CSV table of C-alpha atoms in Angstrom, one decimal:
chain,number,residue,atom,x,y,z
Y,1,UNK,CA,130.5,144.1,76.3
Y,2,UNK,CA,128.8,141.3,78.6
Y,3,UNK,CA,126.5,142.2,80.9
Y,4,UNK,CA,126.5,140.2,84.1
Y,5,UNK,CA,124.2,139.7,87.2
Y,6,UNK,CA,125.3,138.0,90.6
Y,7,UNK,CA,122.0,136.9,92.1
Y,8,UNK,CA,124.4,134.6,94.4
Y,9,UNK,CA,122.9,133.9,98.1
Y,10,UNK,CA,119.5,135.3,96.8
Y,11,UNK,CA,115.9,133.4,97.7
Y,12,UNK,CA,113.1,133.5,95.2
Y,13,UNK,CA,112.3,135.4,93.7
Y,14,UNK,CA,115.2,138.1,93.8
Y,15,UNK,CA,117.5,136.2,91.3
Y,16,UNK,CA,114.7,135.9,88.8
Y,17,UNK,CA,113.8,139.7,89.6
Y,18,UNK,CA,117.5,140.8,88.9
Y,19,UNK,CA,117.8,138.8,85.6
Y,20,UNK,CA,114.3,140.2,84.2
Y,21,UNK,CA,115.4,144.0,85.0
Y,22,UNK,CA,118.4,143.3,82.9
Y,23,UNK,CA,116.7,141.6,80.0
Y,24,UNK,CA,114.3,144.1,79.9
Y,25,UNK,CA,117.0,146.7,79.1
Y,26,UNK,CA,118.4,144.6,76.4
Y,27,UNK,CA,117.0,143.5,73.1
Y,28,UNK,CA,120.1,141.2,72.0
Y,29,UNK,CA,123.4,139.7,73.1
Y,30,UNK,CA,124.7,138.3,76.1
Y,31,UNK,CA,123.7,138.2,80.0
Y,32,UNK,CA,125.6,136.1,82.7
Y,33,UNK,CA,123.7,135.5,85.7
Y,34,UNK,CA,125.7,133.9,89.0
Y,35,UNK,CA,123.4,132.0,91.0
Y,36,UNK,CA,123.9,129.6,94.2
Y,37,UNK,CA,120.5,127.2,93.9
Y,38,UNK,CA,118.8,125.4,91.4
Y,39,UNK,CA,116.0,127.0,92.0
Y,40,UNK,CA,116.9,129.8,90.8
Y,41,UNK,CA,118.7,128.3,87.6
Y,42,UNK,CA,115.5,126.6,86.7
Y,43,UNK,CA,113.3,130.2,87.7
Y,44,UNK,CA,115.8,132.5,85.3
Y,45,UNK,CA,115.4,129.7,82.5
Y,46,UNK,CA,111.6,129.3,82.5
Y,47,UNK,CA,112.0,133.2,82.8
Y,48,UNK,CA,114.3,133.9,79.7
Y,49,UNK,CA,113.2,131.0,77.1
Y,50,UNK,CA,109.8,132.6,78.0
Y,51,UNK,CA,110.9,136.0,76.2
Y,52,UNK,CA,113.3,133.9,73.3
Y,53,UNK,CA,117.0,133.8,75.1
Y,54,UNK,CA,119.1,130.7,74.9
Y,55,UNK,CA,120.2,129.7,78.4
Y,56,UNK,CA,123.3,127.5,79.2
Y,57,UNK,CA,124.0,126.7,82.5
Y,58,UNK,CA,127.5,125.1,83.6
Y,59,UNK,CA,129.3,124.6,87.0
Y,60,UNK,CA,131.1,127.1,88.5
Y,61,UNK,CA,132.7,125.9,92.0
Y,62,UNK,CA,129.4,125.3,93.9
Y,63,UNK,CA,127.9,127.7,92.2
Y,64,UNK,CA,126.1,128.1,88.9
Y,65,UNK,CA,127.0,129.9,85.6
Y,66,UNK,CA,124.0,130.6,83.4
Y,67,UNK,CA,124.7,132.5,80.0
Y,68,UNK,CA,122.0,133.9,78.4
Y,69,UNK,CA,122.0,134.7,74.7
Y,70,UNK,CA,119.9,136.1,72.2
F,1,UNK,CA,111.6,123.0,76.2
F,2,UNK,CA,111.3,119.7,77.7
F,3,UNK,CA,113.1,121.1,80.6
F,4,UNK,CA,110.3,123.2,81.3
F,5,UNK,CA,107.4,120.4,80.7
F,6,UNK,CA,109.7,118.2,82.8
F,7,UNK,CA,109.5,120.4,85.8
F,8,UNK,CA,106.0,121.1,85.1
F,9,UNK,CA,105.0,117.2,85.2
F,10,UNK,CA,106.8,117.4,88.5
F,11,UNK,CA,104.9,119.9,90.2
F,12,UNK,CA,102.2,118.8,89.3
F,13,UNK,CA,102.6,115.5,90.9
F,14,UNK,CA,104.1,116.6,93.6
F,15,UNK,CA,101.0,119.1,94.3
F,16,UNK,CA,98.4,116.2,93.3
F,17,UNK,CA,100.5,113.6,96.1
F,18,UNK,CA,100.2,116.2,98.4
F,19,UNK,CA,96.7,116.9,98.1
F,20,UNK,CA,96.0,112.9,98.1
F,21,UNK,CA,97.7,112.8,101.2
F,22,UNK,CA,96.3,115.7,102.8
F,23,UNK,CA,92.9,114.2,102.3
F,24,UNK,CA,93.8,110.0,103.3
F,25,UNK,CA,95.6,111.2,106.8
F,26,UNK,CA,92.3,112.3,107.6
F,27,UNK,CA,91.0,109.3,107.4
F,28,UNK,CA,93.6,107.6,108.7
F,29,UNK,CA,93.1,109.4,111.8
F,30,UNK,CA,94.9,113.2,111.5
F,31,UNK,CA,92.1,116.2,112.2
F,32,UNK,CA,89.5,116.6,110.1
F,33,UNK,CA,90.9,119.2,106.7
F,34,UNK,CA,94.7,118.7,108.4
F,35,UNK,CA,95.6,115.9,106.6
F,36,UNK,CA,98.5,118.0,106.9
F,37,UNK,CA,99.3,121.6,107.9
F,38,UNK,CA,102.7,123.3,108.3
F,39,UNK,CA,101.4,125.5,110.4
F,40,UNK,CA,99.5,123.4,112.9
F,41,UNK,CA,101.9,120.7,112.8
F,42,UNK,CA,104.4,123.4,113.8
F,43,UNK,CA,102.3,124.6,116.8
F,44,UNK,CA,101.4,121.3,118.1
F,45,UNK,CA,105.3,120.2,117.8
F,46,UNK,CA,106.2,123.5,119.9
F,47,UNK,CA,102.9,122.0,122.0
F,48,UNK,CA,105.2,118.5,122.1
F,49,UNK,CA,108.1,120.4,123.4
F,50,UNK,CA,106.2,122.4,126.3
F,51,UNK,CA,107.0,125.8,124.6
F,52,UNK,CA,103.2,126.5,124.9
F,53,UNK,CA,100.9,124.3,127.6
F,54,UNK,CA,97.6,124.6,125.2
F,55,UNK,CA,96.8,120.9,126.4
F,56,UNK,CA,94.5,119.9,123.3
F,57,UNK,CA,97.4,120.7,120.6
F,58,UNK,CA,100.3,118.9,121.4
F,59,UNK,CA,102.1,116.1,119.3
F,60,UNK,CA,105.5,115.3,117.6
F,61,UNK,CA,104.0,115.4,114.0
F,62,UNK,CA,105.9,113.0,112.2
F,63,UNK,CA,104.8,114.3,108.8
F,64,UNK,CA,107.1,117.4,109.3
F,65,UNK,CA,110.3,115.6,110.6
F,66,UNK,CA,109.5,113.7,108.0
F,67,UNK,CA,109.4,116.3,105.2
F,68,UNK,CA,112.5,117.9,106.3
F,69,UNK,CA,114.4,114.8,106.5
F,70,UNK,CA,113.1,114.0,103.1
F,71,UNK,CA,114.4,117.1,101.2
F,72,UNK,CA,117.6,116.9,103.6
F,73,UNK,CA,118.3,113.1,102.0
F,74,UNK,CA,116.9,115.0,98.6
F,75,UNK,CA,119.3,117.6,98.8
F,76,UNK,CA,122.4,115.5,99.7
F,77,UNK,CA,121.5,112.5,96.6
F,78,UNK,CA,121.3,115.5,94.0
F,79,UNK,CA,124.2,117.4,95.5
F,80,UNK,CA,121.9,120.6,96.0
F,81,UNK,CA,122.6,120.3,99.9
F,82,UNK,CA,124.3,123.7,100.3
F,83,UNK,CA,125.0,125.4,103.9
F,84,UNK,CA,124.0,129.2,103.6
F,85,UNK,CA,123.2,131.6,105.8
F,86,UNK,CA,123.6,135.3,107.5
F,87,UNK,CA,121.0,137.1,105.6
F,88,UNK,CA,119.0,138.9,108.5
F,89,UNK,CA,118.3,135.6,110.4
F,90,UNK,CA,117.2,137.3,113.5
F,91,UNK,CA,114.5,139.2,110.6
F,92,UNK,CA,113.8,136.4,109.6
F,93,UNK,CA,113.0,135.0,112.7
F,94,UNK,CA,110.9,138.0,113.5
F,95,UNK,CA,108.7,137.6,110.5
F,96,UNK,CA,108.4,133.8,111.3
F,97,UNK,CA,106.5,135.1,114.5
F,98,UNK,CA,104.6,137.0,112.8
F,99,UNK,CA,103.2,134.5,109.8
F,100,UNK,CA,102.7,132.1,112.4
F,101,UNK,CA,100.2,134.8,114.2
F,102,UNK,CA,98.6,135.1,111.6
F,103,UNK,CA,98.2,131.5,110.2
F,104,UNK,CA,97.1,130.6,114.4
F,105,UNK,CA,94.3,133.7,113.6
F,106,UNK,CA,93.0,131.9,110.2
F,107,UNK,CA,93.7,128.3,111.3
F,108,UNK,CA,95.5,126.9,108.8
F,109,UNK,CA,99.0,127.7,106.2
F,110,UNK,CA,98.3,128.2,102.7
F,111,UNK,CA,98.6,124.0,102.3
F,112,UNK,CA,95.4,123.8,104.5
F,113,UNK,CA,93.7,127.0,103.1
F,114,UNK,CA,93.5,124.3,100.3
F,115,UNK,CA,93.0,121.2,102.1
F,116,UNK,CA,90.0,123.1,104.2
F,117,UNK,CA,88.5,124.3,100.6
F,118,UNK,CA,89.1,120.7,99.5
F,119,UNK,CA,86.9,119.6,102.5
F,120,UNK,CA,83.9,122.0,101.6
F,121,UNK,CA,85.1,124.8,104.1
F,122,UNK,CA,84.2,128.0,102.3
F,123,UNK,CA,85.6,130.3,105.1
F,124,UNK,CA,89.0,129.4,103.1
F,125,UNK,CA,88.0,131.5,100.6
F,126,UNK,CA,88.5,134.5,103.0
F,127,UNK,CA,91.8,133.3,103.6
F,128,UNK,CA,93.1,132.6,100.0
F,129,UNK,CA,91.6,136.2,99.3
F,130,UNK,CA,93.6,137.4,102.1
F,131,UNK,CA,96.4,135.2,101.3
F,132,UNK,CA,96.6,136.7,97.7
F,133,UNK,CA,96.5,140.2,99.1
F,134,UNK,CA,99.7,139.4,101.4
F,135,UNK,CA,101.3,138.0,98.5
F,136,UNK,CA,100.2,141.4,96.5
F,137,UNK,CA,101.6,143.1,99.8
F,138,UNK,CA,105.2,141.0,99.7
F,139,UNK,CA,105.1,141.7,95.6
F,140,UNK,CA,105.0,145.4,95.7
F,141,UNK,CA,107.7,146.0,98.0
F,142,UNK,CA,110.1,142.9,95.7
F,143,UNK,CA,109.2,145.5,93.1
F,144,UNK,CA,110.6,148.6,95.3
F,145,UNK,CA,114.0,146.3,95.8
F,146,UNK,CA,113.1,144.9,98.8
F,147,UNK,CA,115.7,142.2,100.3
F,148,UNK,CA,116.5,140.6,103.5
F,149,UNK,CA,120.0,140.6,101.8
F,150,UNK,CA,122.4,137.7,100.5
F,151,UNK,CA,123.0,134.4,102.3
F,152,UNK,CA,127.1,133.5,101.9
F,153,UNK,CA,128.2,130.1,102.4
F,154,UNK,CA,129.1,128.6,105.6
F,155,UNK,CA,131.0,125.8,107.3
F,156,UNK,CA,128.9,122.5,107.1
F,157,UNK,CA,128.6,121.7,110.0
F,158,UNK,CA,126.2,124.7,110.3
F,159,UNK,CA,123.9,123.4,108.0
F,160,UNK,CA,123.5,120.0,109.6
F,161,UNK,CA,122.3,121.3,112.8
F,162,UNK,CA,118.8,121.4,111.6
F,163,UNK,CA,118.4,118.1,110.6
F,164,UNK,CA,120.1,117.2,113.3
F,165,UNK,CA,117.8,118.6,115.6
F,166,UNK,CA,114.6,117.4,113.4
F,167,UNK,CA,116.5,113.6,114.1
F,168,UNK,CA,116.5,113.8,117.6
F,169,UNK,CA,112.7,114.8,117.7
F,170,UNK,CA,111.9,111.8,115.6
F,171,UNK,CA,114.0,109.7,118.2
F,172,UNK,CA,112.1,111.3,121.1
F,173,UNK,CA,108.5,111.1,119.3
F,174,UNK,CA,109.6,106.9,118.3
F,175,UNK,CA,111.1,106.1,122.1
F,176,UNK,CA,107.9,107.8,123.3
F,177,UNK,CA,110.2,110.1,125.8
F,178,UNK,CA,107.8,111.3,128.9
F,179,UNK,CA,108.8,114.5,129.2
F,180,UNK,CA,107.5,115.1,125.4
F,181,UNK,CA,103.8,116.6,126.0
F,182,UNK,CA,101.0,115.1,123.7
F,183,UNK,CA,97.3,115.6,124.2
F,184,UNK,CA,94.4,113.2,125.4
F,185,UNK,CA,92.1,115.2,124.0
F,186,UNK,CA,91.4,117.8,121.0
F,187,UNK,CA,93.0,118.0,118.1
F,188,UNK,CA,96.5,117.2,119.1
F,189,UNK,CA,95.0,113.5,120.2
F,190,UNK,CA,93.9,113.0,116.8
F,191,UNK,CA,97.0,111.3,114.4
F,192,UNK,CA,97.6,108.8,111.8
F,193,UNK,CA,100.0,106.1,112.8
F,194,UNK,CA,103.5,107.5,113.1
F,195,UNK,CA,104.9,104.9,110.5
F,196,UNK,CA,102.7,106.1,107.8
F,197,UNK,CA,102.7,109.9,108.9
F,198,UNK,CA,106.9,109.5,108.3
F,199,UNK,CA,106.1,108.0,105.3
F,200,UNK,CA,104.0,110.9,103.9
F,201,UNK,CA,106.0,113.2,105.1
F,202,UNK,CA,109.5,112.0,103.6
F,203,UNK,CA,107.7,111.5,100.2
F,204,UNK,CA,106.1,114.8,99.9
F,205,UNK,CA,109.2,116.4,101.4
F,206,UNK,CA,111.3,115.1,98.5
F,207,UNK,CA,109.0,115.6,95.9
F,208,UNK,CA,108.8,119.2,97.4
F,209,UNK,CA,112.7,119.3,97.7
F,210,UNK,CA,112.9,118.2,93.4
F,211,UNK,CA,110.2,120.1,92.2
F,212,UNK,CA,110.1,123.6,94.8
F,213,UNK,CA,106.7,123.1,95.2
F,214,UNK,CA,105.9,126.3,97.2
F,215,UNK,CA,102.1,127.5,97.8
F,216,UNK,CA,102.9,131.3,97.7
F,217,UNK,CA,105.3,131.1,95.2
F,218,UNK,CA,102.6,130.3,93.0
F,219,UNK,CA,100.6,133.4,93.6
F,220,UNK,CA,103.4,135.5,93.9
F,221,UNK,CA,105.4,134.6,90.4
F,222,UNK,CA,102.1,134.9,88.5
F,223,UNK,CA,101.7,137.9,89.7
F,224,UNK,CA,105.5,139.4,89.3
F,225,UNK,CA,105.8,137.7,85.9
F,226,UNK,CA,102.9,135.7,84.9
F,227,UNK,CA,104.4,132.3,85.2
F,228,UNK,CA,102.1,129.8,86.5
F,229,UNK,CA,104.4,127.5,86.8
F,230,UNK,CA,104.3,126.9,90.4
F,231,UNK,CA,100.5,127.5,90.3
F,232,UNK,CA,100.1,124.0,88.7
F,233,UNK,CA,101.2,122.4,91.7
F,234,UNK,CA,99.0,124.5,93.8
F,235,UNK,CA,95.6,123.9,91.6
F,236,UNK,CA,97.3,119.8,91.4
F,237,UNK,CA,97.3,119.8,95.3
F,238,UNK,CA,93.4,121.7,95.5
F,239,UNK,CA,91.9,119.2,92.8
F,240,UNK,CA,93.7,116.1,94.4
F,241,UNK,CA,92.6,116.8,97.6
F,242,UNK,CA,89.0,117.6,96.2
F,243,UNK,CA,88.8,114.8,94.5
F,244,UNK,CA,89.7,112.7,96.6
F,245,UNK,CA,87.3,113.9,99.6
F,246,UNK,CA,84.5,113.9,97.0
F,247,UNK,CA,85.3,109.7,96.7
F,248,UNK,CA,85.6,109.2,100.5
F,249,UNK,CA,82.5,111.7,101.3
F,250,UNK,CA,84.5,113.9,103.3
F,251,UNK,CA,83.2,117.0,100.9
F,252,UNK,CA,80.7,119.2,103.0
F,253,UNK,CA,80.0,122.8,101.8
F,254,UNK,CA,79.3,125.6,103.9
F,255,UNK,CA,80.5,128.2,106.1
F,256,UNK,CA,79.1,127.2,110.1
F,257,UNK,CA,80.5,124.2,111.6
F,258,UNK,CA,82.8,123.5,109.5
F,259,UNK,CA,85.8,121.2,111.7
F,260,UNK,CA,88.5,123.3,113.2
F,261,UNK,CA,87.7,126.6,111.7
F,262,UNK,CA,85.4,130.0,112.4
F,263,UNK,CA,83.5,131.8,110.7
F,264,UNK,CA,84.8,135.1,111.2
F,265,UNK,CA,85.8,136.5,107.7
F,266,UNK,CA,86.9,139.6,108.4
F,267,UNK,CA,90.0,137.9,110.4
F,268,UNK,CA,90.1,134.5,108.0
F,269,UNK,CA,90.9,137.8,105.7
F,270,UNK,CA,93.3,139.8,107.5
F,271,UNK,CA,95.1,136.3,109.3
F,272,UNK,CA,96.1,135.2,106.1
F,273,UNK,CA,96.8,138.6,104.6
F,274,UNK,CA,99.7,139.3,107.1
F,275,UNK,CA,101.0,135.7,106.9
F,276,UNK,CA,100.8,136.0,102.9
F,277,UNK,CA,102.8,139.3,103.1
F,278,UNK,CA,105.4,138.2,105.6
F,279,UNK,CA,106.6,135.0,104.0
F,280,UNK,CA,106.2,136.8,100.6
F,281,UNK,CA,109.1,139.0,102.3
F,282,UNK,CA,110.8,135.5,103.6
F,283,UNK,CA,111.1,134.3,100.2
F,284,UNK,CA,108.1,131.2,100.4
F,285,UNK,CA,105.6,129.8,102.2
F,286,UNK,CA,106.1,127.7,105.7
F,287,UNK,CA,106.6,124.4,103.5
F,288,UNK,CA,109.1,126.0,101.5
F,289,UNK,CA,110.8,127.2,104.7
F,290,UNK,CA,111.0,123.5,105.9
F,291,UNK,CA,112.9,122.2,102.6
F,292,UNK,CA,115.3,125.1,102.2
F,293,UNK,CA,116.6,124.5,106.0
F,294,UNK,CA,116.4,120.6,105.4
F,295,UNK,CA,118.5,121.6,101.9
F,296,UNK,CA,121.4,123.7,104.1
F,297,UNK,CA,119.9,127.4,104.4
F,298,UNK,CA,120.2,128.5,108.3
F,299,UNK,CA,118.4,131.5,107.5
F,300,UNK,CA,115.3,129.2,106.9
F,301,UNK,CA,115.8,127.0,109.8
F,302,UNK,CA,116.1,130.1,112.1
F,303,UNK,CA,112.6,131.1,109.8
F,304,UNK,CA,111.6,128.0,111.5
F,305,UNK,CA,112.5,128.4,114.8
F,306,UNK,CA,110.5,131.7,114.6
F,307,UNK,CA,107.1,130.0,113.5
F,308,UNK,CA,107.8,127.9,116.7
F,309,UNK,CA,108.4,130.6,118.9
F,310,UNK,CA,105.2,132.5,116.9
F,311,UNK,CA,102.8,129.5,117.7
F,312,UNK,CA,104.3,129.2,121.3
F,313,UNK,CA,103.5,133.0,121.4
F,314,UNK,CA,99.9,132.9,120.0
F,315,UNK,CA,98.8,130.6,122.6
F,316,UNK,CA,100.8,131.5,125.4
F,317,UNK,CA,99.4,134.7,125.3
F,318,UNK,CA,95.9,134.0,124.1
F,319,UNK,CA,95.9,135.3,120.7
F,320,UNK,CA,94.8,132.1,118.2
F,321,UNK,CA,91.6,131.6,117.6
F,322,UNK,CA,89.5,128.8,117.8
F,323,UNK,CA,86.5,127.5,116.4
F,324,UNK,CA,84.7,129.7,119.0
F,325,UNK,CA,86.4,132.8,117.2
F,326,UNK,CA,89.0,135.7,117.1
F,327,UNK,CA,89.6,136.4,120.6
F,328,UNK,CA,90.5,140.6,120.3
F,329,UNK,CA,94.2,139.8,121.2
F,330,UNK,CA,94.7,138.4,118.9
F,331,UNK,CA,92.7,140.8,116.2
F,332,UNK,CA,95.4,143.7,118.1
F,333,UNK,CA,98.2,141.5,117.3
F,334,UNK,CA,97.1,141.0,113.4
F,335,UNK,CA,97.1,145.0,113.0
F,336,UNK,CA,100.3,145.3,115.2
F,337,UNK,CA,101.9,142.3,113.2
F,338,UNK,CA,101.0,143.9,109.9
F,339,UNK,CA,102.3,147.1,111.1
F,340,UNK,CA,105.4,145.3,112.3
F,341,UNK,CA,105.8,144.0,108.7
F,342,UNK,CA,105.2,146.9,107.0
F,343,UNK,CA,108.4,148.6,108.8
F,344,UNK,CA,110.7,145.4,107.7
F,345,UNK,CA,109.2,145.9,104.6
F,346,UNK,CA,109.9,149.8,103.6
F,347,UNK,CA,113.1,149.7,105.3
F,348,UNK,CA,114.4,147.1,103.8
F,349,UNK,CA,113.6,148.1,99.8
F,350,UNK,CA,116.1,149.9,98.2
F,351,UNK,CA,114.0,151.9,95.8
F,352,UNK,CA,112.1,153.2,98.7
F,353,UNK,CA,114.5,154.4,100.9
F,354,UNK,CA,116.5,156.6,97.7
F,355,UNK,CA,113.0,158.2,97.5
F,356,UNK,CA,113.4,159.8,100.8
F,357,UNK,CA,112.6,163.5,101.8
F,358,UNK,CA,116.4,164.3,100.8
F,359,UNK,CA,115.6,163.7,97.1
F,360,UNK,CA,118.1,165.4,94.5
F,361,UNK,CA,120.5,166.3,97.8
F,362,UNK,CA,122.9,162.6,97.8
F,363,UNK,CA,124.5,161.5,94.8
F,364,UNK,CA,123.2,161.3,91.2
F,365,UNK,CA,119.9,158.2,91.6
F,366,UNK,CA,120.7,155.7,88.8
F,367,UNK,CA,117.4,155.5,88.2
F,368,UNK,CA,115.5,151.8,88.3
């Protein structure tokens, strides 16, 4: 089961805020987070390689994928 | 990792430019601690375009076109220029009156709570408390699930209209257009040359567009999560500007006389307390504002308009202070504007509003 967030059309620092309520309820495994800026993919990827998750980050339309893993 | 240290490098300098700046306008003929402030700039522009008639602060500040046309070119070379928008503009326009009210009260935005404290001006110290407090204020309620909601993408056209408009004021500041107001006297008669104003203002405004420099950002993620990363370009942009008074001899500590400030803490306090807490809410400080709506966000450039229409407001009506003082309109419209925000606030955050009297009556809570 993949968890996923959608932080789209959010400002700073709701996406980050989302992302980190999710993380906190998972210890391993897989989160997507959909986000619109790159301010926000650069804030959830400080964020999760902070607490040990992988991050990968690809295109998706104009917006962006990021897959967290751990 | 190097991602991270990347980034880090980059607010860093973009802080420490900033801060440079901030000081060398000064001598280069901006106000004395407003090398550059968002929030003065702002007013005197509005003063520029007659929306207030406060004769000493009124001038086209090139360093703000310039910013926003610097993280609009940004935007567009890195392919980050996206148009946005319809997340409770007209809120946001609201709260943009209200930051602005409160900046007018403690004379400066967070940029020149630094610059001022740069400068030896220890009634900033007030104001960064206060400003921390806001930020504390704005933190609290993101925890409760506050939101102003989600910005969906628009037509582009939408999202040119900002810089647009920005263009047209830099083309009515350069042909020297009569109908643009700018003072003879006061603080609005004191600028840099345009040229080199521009300049400063399309560098830092790129450098803020790349790295997302953002002064209450700082504050606020260290407190949410304890990353400092934006701090370093706040702390870059207080040491640069230090520094760099302490070599020119602009450095003189104290409280009393200190150039286009007051003394009254109490209000330096509670100024910068309800600006703290209402661009907390908005999402980041009046700089950050400038680059979003020069990178496509119409929420932010309505954000804008609002901290026009604020600092048209505040002296229209007689509420910004002055180095004389607080006059006490405009210490009723800090507790009215704090008031005001603490309504957009709670209604606005999710977590608050399920707690409501009819607990246990709607459906099952799912909890936080």
């Amino acid at each position: 089961m993949q968890k996923e967030v959608d932080a789209r059309g959010l400002l700073c620092p709701e996406p980050v805020l989302l992302a980190k309520r999710e993380l906190e309820k998972m210890s391993s495994g897989t989160l997507r987070v959909l986000v619109s800026t790159a301010a926000a993919r650069e804030n959830i990827t400080r964020l999760a390689e902070s607490k040990g998750w992988k991050v990968e980050a690809a295109a998706q339309g104009e917006d962006i994928i990021l897959t967290l893993t751990k | 990792m190097s991602f991270t240290k990347g980034k880090r490098l980059l607010v860093v300098f973009a802080g420490g430019i900033f801060g440079l700046f901030g000081a060398a306008l000064v001598k280069l003929g901006n106000p004395p601690n407003m090398g550059v402030c968002i929030a003065c700039f702002l007013r005197d522009i509005a003063g520029a375009l007659g929306l207030h008639r406060a004769a000493p602060v009124q001038y086209m500040r090139p360093e703000i076109l310039g910013l926003v046309l610097g993280a609009f070119g940004a935007a567009l070379a890195t392919k980050e220029f996206r148009v946005v928008g319809g997340a409770n503009a007209f809120t946001r326009f609201i709260l943009g009156i209200l930051a602005m009210i409160g900046m007018l009260i403690f004379l400066g935005c967070p940029v020149r709570a630094l610059l001022r404290l740069a400068g030896g001006d220890l009634n900033a110290l007030l104001g960064l408390a206060g400003l921390v407090a806001g930020v504390a204020m704005g933190v609290w309620f993101l925890n409760k699930g506050f939101t102003l909601g989600r910005a969906m993408p628009q037509k582009k056209v939408n999202g040119y209209l900002f810089p647009a408009l920005i263009t047209i004021f830099l083309l009515l500041l350069v042909l020297q257009t009569p109908f643009l107001f700018f003072s003879k006297e006061g603080p609005g008669a004191q600028h840099a040359p345009v040229l080199i104003s521009l300049g400063a203002g399309v560098l830092v405004g790129v450098l803020a567009q790349r790295s997302r420099l953002c002064m209450v950002g700082g504050i606020r993620d260290f407190i949410l999560f304890r990353d400092a990363h934006l701090l370093y370009g706040f702390f870059a942009l207080l040491g640069a500007a230090l520094a760099a008074n302490l070599i020119l001899g602009s450095f003189k500590p104290g409280f009393a006389g200190q150039p286009v400030a007051h003394t009254d803490g109490l209000w330096n306090f509670l100024g910068m307390a309800l600006a703290g807490w209402s661009v907390t809410l908005l999402g980041g400080c009046p700089l950050r504002q400038l680059v979003a709506a020069g990178e496509g966000n119409t929420d932010c450039a309505a954000t804008v308009l609002g901290l026009l229409v604020g600092a048209a407001l505040a002296h229209n009506l007689g509420l910004a202070a002055s180095p004389k003082g607080v006059p006490a309109a405009g210490q009723a419209a800090v507790l009215v504007g704090l008031l005001a925000t603490f309504f957009i606030a709670y209604f606005n955050s999710h977590a608050l509003l399920a707690k409501s009297p009819q607990q246990g009556v709607g459906p099952d809570a799912k909890g936080s």
